[in-house]
Coordinates of C-alpha atoms in Angstrom, one line a residue:
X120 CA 0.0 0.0 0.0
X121 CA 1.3 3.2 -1.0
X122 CA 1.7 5.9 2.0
X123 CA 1.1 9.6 1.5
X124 CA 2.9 12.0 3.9
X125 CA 0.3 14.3 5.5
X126 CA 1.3 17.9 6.0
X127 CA 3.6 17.8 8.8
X128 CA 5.6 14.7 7.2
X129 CA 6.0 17.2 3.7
X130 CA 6.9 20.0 6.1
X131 CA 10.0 18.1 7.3
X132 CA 10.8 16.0 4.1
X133 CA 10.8 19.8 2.4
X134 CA 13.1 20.9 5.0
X135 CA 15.3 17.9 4.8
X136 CA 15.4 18.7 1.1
X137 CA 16.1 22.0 0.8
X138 CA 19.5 21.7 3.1
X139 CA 20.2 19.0 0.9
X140 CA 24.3 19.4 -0.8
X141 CA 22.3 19.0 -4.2
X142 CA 24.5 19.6 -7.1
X143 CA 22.7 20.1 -10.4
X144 CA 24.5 18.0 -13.3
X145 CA 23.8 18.8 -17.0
X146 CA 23.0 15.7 -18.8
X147 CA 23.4 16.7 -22.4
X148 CA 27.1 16.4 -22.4
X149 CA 26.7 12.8 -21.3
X150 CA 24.4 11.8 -23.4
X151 CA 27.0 10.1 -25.8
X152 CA 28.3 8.1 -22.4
X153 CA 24.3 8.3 -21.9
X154 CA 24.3 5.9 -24.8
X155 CA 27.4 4.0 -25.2
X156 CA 26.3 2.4 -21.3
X157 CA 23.0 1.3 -22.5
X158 CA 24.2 -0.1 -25.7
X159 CA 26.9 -1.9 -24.1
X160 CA 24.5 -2.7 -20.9
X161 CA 22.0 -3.5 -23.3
X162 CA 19.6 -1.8 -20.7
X163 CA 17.6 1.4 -20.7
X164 CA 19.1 4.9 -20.7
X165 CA 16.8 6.0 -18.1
X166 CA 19.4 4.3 -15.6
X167 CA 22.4 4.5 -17.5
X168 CA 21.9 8.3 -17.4
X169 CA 22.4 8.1 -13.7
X170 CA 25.2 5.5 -13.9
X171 CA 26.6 8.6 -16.3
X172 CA 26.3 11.2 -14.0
X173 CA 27.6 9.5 -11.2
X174 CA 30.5 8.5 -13.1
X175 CA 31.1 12.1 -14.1
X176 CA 31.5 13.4 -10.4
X177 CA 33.1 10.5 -9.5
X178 CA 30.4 8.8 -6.7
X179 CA 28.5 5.7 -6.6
X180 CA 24.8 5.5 -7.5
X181 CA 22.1 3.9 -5.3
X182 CA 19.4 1.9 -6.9
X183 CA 17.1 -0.8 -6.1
X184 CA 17.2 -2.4 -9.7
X185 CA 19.1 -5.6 -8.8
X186 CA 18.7 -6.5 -12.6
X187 CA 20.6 -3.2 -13.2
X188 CA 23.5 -3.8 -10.8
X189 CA 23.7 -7.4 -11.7
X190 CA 24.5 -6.5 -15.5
X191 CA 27.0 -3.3 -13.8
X192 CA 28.7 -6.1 -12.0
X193 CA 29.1 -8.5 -15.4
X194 CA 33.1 -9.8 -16.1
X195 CA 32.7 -7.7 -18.8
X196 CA 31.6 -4.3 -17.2
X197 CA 33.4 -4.6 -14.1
X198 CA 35.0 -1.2 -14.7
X199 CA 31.3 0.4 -13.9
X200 CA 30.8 -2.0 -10.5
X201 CA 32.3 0.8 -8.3
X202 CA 29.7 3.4 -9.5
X203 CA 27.0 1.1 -8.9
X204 CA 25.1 0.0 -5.1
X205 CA 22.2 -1.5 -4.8
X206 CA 19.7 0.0 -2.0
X207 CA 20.7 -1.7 1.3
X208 CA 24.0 -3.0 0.8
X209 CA 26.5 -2.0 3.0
X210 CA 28.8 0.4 1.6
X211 CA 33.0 0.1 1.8
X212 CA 34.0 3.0 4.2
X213 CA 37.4 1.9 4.9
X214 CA 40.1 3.8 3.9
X215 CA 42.2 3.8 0.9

């Protein structure tokens, strides 16, 4: 069953939002990368945009599309692995 937040829950999920360190990315230049990943992933662009853009900054994205992480952690796309987690796995904190 799908949960609505009432007023007071938007109130703070707003608030939590707005002091968010949210860094705006512009996907057009990407969109090459955008396309190479899905062709290559054989998988839709809608993820491998945000595969992309993480990749671009240089930080792992968080999905829960196990099919999607699964083909990221193929022998053959193991150079994207690190730029992939999938929602509730632990991440690696330990120092380099």
């Amino acid at each position: 069953m799908k949960k609505e937040l009432d007023a007071k829950e938007s109130d703070v999920a707003l608030t939590a939002l707005a002091a968010a360190r949210i860094e705006w990315i512009p996907i057009k230049p990407l969109m090459s990368h955008v396309l190479e990943l899905a062709v290559r992933l054989d998988h839709p662009a809608y993820d491998c945009t945000y595969l992309a853009a993480a990749m671009h900054i240089g930080v792992p994205m968080v999905t829960a599309n196990g099919r999607f992480v699964r083909r990221c952690r193929r022998s053959d796309a193991k150079d994207l692995a690190p730029f992939v987690r999938l929602l509730g796995e632990p991440l690696d904190i330990s120092p380099h």
